[in-house]
Each structure stands twice: as structure tokens, then as C-alpha cells.
Coordinates of C-alpha atoms in Angstrom, one line a residue:
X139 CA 0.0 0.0 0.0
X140 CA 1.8 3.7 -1.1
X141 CA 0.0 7.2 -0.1
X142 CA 0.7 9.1 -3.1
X143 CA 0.8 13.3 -3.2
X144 CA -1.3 15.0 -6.1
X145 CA 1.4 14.9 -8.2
X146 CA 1.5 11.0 -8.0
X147 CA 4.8 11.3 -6.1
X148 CA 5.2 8.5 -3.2
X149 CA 4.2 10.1 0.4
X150 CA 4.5 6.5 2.4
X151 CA 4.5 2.9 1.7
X152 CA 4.6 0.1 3.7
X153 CA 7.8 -1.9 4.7
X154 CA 7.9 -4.0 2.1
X155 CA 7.8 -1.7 -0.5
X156 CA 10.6 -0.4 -2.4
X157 CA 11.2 1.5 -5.6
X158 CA 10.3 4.6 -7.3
X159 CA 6.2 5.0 -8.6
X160 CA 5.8 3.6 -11.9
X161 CA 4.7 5.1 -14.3
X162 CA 1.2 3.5 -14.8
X163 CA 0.7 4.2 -11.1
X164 CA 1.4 7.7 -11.5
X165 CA -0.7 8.4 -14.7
X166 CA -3.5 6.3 -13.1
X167 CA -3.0 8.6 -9.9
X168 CA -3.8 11.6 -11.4
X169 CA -6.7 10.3 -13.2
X170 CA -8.5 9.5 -9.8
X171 CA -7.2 12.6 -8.1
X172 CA -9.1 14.5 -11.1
X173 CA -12.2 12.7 -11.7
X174 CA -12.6 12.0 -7.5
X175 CA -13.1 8.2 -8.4
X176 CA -11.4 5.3 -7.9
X177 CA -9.0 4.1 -11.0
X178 CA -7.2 0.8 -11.4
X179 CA -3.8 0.5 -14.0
X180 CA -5.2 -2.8 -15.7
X181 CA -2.3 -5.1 -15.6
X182 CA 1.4 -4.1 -16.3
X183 CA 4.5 -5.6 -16.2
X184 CA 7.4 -3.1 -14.3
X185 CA 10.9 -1.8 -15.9
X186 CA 12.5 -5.1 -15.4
X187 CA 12.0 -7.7 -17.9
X188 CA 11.3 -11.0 -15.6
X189 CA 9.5 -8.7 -12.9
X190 CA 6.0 -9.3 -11.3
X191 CA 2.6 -8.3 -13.3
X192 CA 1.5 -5.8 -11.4
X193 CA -2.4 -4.7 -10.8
X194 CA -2.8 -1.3 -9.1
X195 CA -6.1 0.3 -7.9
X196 CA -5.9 4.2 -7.3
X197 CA -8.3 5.6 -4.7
X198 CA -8.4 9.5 -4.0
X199 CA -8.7 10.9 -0.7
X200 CA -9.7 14.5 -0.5
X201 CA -10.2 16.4 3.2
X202 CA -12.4 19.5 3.4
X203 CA -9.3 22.3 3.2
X204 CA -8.9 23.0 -0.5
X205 CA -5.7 21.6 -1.7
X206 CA -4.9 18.7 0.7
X207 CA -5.4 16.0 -1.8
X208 CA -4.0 12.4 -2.1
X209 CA -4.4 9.1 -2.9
X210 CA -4.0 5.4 -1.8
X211 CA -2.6 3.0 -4.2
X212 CA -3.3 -0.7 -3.5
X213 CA -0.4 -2.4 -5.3
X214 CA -1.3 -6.1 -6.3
X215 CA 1.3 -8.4 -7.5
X216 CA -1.3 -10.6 -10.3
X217 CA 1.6 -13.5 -10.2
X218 CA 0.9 -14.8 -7.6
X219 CA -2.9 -13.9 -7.3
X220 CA -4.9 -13.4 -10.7
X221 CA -2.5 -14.8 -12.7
X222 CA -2.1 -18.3 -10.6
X223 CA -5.7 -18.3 -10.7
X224 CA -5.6 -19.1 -14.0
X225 CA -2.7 -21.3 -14.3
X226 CA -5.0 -23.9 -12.1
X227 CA -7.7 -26.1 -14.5
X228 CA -10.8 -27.4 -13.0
X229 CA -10.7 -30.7 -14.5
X230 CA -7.7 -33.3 -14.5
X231 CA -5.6 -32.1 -18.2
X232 CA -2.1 -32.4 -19.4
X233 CA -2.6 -29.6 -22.0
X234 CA -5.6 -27.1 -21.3
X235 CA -5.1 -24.0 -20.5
X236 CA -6.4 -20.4 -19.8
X237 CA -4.6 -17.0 -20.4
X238 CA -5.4 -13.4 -20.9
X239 CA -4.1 -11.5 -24.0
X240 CA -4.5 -8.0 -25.0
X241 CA -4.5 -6.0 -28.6
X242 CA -1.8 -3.8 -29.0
X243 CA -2.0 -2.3 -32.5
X244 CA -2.0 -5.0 -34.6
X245 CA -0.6 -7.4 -32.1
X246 CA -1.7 -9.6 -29.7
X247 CA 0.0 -9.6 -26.0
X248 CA -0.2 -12.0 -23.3
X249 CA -0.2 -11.0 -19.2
X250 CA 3.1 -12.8 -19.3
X251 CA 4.3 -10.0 -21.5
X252 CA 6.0 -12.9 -23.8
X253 CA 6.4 -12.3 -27.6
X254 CA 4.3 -10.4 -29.2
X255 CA 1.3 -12.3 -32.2
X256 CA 0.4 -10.7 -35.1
X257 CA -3.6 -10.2 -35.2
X258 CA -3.0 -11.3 -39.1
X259 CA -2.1 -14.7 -37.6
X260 CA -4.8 -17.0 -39.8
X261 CA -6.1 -19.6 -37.7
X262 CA -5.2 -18.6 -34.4
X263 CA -8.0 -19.0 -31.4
X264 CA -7.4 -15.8 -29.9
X265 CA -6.6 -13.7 -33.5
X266 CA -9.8 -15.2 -35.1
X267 CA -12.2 -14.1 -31.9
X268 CA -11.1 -10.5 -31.9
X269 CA -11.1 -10.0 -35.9
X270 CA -14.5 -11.0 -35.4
X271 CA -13.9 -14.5 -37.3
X272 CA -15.9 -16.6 -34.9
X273 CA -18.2 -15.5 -32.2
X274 CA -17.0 -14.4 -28.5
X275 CA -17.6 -17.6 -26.4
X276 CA -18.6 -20.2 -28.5
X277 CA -16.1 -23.1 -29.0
X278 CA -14.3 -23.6 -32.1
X279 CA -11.2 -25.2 -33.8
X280 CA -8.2 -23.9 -34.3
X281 CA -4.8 -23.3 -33.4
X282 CA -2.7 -22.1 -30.5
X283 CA 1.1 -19.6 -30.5
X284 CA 2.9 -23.1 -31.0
X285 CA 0.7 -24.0 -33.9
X286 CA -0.9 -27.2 -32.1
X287 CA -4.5 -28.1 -33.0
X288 CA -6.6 -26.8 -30.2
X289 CA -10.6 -26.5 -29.5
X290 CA -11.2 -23.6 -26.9
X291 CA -13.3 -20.2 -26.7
X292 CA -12.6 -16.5 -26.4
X293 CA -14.6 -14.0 -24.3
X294 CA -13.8 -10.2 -23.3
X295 CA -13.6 -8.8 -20.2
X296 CA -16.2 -6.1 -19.9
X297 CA -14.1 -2.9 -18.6
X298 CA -10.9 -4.1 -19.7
X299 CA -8.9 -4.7 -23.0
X300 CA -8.0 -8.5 -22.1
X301 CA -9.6 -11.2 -23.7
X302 CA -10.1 -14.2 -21.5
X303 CA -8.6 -17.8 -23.7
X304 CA -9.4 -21.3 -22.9
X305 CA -8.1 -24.0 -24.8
X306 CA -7.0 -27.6 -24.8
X307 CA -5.4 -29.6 -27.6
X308 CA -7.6 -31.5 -29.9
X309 CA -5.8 -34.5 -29.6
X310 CA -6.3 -35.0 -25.8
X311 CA -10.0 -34.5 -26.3
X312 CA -9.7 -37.5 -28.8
X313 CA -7.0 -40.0 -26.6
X314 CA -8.2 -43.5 -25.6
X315 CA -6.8 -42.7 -22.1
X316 CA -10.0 -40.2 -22.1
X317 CA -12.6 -42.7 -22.7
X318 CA -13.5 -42.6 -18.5
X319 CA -14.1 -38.9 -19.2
X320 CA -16.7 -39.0 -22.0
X321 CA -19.5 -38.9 -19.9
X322 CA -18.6 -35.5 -19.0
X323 CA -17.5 -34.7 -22.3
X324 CA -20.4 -35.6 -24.2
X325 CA -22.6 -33.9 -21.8
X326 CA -21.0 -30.9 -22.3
X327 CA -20.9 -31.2 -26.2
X328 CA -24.5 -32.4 -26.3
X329 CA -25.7 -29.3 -23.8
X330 CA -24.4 -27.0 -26.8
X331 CA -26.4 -29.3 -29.3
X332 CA -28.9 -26.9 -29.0
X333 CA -26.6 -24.2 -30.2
X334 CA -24.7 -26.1 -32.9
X335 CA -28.2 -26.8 -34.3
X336 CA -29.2 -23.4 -34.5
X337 CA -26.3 -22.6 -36.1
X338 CA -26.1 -25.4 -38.7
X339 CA -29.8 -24.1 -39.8
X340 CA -28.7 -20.1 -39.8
X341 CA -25.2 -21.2 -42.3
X342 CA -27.6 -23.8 -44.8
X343 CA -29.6 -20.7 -45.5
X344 CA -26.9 -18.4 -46.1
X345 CA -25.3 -21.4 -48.7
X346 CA -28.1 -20.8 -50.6
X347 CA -27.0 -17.7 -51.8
X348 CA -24.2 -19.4 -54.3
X349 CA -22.9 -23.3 -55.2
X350 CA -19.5 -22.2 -53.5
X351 CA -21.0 -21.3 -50.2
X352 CA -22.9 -24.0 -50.2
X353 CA -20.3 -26.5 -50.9
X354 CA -17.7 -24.7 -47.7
X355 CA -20.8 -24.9 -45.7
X356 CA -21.6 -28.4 -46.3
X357 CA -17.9 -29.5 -45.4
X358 CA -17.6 -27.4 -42.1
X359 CA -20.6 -29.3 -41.0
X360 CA -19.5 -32.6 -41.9
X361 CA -16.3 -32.1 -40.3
X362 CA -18.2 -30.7 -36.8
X363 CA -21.1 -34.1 -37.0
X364 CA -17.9 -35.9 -37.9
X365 CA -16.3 -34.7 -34.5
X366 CA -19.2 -35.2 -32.7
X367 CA -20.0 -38.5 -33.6
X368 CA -16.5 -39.1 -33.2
X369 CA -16.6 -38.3 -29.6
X370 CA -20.6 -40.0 -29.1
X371 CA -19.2 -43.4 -30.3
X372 CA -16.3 -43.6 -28.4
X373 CA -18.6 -43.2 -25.3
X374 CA -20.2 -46.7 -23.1
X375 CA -23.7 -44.3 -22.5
X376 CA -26.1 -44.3 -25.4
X377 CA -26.6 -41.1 -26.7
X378 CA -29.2 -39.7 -29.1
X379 CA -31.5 -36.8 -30.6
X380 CA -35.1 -36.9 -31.8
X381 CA -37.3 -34.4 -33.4
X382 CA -40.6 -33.0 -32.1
X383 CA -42.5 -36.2 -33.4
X384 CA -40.1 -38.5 -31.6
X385 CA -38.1 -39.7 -34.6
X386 CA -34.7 -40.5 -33.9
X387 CA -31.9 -38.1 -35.4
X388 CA -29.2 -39.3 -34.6
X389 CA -27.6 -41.9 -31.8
X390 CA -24.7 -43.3 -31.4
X391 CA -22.9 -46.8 -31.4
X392 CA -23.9 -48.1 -27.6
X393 CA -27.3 -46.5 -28.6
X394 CA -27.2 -48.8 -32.0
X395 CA -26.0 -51.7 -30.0
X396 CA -28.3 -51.6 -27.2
X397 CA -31.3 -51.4 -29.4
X398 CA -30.1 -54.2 -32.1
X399 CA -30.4 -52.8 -35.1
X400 CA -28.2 -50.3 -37.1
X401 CA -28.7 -46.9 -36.9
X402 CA -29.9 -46.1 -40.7
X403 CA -33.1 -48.5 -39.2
X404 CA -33.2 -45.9 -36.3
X405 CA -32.9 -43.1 -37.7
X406 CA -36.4 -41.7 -38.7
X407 CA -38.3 -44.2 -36.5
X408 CA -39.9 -43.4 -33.2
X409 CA -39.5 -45.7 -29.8
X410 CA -43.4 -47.7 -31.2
X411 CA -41.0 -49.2 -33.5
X412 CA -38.5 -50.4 -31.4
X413 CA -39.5 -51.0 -28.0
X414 CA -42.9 -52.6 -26.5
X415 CA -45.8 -51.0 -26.2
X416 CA -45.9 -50.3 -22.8
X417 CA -42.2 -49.4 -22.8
X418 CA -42.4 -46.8 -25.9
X419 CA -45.5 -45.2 -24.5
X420 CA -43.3 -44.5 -21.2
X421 CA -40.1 -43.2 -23.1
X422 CA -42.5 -40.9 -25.2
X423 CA -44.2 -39.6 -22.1
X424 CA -40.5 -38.5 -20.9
X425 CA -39.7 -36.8 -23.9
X426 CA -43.1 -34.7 -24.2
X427 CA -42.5 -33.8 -20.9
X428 CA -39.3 -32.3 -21.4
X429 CA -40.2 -30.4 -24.6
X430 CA -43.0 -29.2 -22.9
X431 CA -41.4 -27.8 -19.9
X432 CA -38.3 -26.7 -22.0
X433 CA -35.6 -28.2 -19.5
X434 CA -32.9 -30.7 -18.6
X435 CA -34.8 -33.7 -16.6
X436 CA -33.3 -36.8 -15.1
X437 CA -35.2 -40.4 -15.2
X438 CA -35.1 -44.0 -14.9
X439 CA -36.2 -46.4 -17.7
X440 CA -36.6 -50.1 -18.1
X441 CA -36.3 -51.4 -21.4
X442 CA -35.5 -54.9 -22.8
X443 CA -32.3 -54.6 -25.1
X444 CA -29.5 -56.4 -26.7
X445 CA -28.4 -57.1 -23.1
X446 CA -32.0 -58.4 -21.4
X447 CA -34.2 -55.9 -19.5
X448 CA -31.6 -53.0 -18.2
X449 CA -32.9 -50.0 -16.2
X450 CA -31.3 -46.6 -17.3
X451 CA -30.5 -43.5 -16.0
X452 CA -31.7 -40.8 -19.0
X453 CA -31.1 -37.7 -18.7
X454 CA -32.7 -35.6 -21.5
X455 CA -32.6 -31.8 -22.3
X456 CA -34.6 -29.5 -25.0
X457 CA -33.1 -28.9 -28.6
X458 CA -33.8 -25.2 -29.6
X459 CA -33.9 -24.0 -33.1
X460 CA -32.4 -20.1 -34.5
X461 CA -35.5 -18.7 -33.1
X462 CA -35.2 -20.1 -29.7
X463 CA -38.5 -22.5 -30.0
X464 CA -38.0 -26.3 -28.8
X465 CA -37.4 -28.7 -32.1
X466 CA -36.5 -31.3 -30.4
X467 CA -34.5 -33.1 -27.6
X468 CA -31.4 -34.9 -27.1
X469 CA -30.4 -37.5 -24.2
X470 CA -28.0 -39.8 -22.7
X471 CA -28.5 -43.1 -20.9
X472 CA -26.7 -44.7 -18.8
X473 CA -27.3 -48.4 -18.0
X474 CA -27.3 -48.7 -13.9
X475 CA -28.5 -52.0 -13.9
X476 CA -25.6 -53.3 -11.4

């Protein structure tokens, strides 16, 4: 903590401060002793080229005799507070990873203060977000500084210039030695179905508009349901979507196994064709249910599959199209028989 004069010249610090003001304290100093309100610096990396990130928040203190004005800088070393923050993943990963990065110009610089990116850099995550490439948030494919194939997402800080990156490389999202994750995985990638499926519908009008369009269009998609699918079949839960009428979409491998039959004689059928009576009026009850109430629900269903009479725990959620109405709904079940 420094008391600075209103000339943003140190009055008193603490003991363990040492140094002269820098200048982003100073400027940022006589911003709140002007305006009366308090100011922070954003983060800044001092004179030294290894030294701390530093976050500094300026407060003014004015008495009631004109002239005796000063301020009260809190000095923040982001190292080993903001910074760290981010350095920690919620979820067990060898390669994901978050990081703030700012544009300078037509550059691209990290709170690390490492080497500057060019904004022109083509398929970089954070370079595509803020050229307006790709929306802010939504999770895409592309590449990292090192060139690596990452999937990750971009948002900006309100207030600040930083951009908030999270990424994690492709390939670890694909590994074998993930295949006790998918659960989680595919939940998350099915919650965004929704999403995806909005999106898909707004880009196949657009390629209407000319053949070459229409043909990059039709190969982004394929590549995205090809990743998906990827990532559904190398799950042990069954997975699927339907349509407002109950017809299946799509489902994937466990789904096809379970049910004993591929899934081109799935696909366009509701659950009247492939379960018993009794059983399909049941499933259909669930799914009306949750496109009528327009939420993720949670139940548990007996059916007689592939493996004899299994009970499951589905959890199903609503599918909306471009114009936020329900279309359909997607699920997952897994068999908790044992």
C-alpha cells in the first residue's frame, strides 16, 4: 500500500515496499485525483523484464481544506494472485489451458508479457475471436502460438482490454486414455447441441446464396457431425436426438447396440418401433415432458435390449432452433442396472 501526493509522487508505503512510482501508477494517480473516483492500472509488467505483473487500484482521498489531496494505491502483484488463478484447471488435463491476452495495434500480447502475435495470424483461437472470425464464447477449432491443434473459446472482459482464452489440444480431447471422461465430455458437447443446431440451420440458408458457399458450408458441418460422432461413439452411454415427433436423429454406437439394429433403421423411427408397447408409451411420455417444460430432466427407464431388461438413468434436455423455440430433444443413458 503507497499514499501518493497529487502529483502521484510517493508520500508512504509500507515496509515491504521499495522502488520509485511507476509510471502506470502515477498516470493512473492523477486520473483518480481528477475525476474523485477510484482508478485501477489494468495489468502491467514493471521496468525489469522478468519482474512481477503488477495490478494497481488508485483511490483519492480529499479532506475538506482546498488543496490537501491524495491518494492510496493498493499495489497487487497478479503473479501470484490473478495470474495463478488461472494457471489452475478445474478438471484433470495435461494440455488445457487459460490466459489473458491483450491488442496492442496489430498485435496480440499475453499477461506474461512474452512475444508479441500478429492479429493477421490466420487460424489462431485468440486472432480469429477478436477479428470477429468466430463468435465471443462459442467453441471452435483452431490453433494455438505453437501452432498445435486446439478446441477452446474466447470472451472479453467487460471494462478491460483483455480477452479471456481457454483451450485444450484436440488431440487429448480424442486420446483412448480419455474414454473414463466421455461422460462428462459428451454432456458438455450435447448441452451446446442446442446451439450447434441453431447454427447449422442459420449457415444452410446463407449457402443458398451461391454453389461455392454452399459446398464450404456443407464441409464445415461434416467435419463438426464428424467430430461429434466421433466423440458419441467412443462413449459406453447411449446417446441420441429426436425431433418434435419423436423420430430419432441421430444416436450413437452403444445407442445402436443396445437397441439391435443399425442406426440407418433408427434413424427416422420413433420408440413404437423399437420397444414394447408399454415401454415406448413410457419413453415418449418422458420426452413430451421435457419439450413441454423446455428443460434438462433426469429419469429412470426399463427397457429390454441387446443385453436383457436394463434399467437406465436418461437424462434428457430440449433442442432449440435459431428462433429459440424447442425442435426437439437430445439424451443420454446410462445403464445402472448393477
Amino acid at each position: 500500500i503507497w499514499v501518493l501526493d497529487e502529483q502521484g509522487r510517493r508520500l508512504a508505503a509500507d515496509p515491504a515496499a521499495d522502488g520509485p512510482v511507476p509510471p502506470e501508477l502515477q498516470a493512473v494517480a492523477l486520473r483518480a485525483l481528477a475525476s474523485g473516483q477510484p482508478v485501477h492500472t489494468g495489468l502491467y509488467r514493471d521496468a525489469s523484464p522478468n519482474g512481477p505483473v503488477w495490478l494497481d487500484v488508485v483511490a483519492p482521498l480529499v479532506e475538506a481544506t482546498p488543496g490537501a489531496r491524495a491518494a492510496v494505491a493498493l499495489r497487487i502483484d497478479a503473479q501470484r494472485s490473478l495470474l495463478s488463478d488461472l494457471e489452475t484447471w478445474p478438471l484433470p488435463s495435461r494440455t488445457a489451458a487459460t490466459l489473458l491476452v491483450q491488442r496492442v495495434g496489430d498485435t496480440l500480447v499475453g499477461s506474461q508479457g512474452r512475444r508479441p502475435l500478429p492479429l493477421s495470424t490466420p487460424d489462431n483461437l485468440a486472432a480469429r475471436a477478436v477479428r470477429g472470425e468466430v463468435p465471443f464464447g462459442r467453441a471452435v477449432r483452431a490453433t494455438d502460438v505453437s501452432g498445435r491443434s486446439v478446441i477452446g473459446a474466447v470472451r472479453p472482459l467487460s471494462g478491460t482490454p483483455w480477452y479471456l482464452v481457454a483451450r485444450i489440444e484436440r488431440s487429448e480431447v480424442l486420446a483412448p486414455i480419455l474414454l473414463n471422461a466421455v461422460w462428462i465430455v459428451a454432456a458438455g458437447l450435447l448441452a451446446m447441441l442446442g446451439t450447434v443446431f441453431a447454427a447449422v440451420r442459420a449457415r444452410d440458408r446463407q449457402a443458398l446464396q451461391t454453389a461455392r458457399r454452399h459446398q464450404a458450408e456443407q464441409q464445415e458441418q461434416l467435419r463438426a457431425r464428424a467430430l461429434l460422432q466421433a466423440i458419441a461413439d467412443a462413449s459406453g452411454d447411449a446417446i441420441f436426438a429426436k425431433d418434435l415427433q419423436g423420430r430419432y436423429l441421430v444416436c450413437n454406437r452403444e445407442a445402436s447396440r443396445l437397441m439391435g439394429r443399425p442406426a440407418e433403421q433408427i434413424c427416422g423411427h420413433d420408440d413404437r418401433a423399437i420397444f414394447a408397447p408399454a415401454q415406448a408409451a413410457a419413453l415418449m411420455a418422458n420426452d413430451a415432458q421435457v419439450m413441454h417444460e423446455g428443460r434438462v430432466l433426469s429419469y429412470e427407464e426399463t427397457l429390454d435390449t441387446a443385453d436383457g431388461t436394463c434399467v437406465f438413468l436418461a437424462t434428457k434436455g430440449p433442442l432449440l432452433d435459431d428462433d429459440g423455440r424447442v425442435a426437439g430433444l437430445f439424451g443420454i443413458s446410462r445403464d445402472i442396472t448393477q
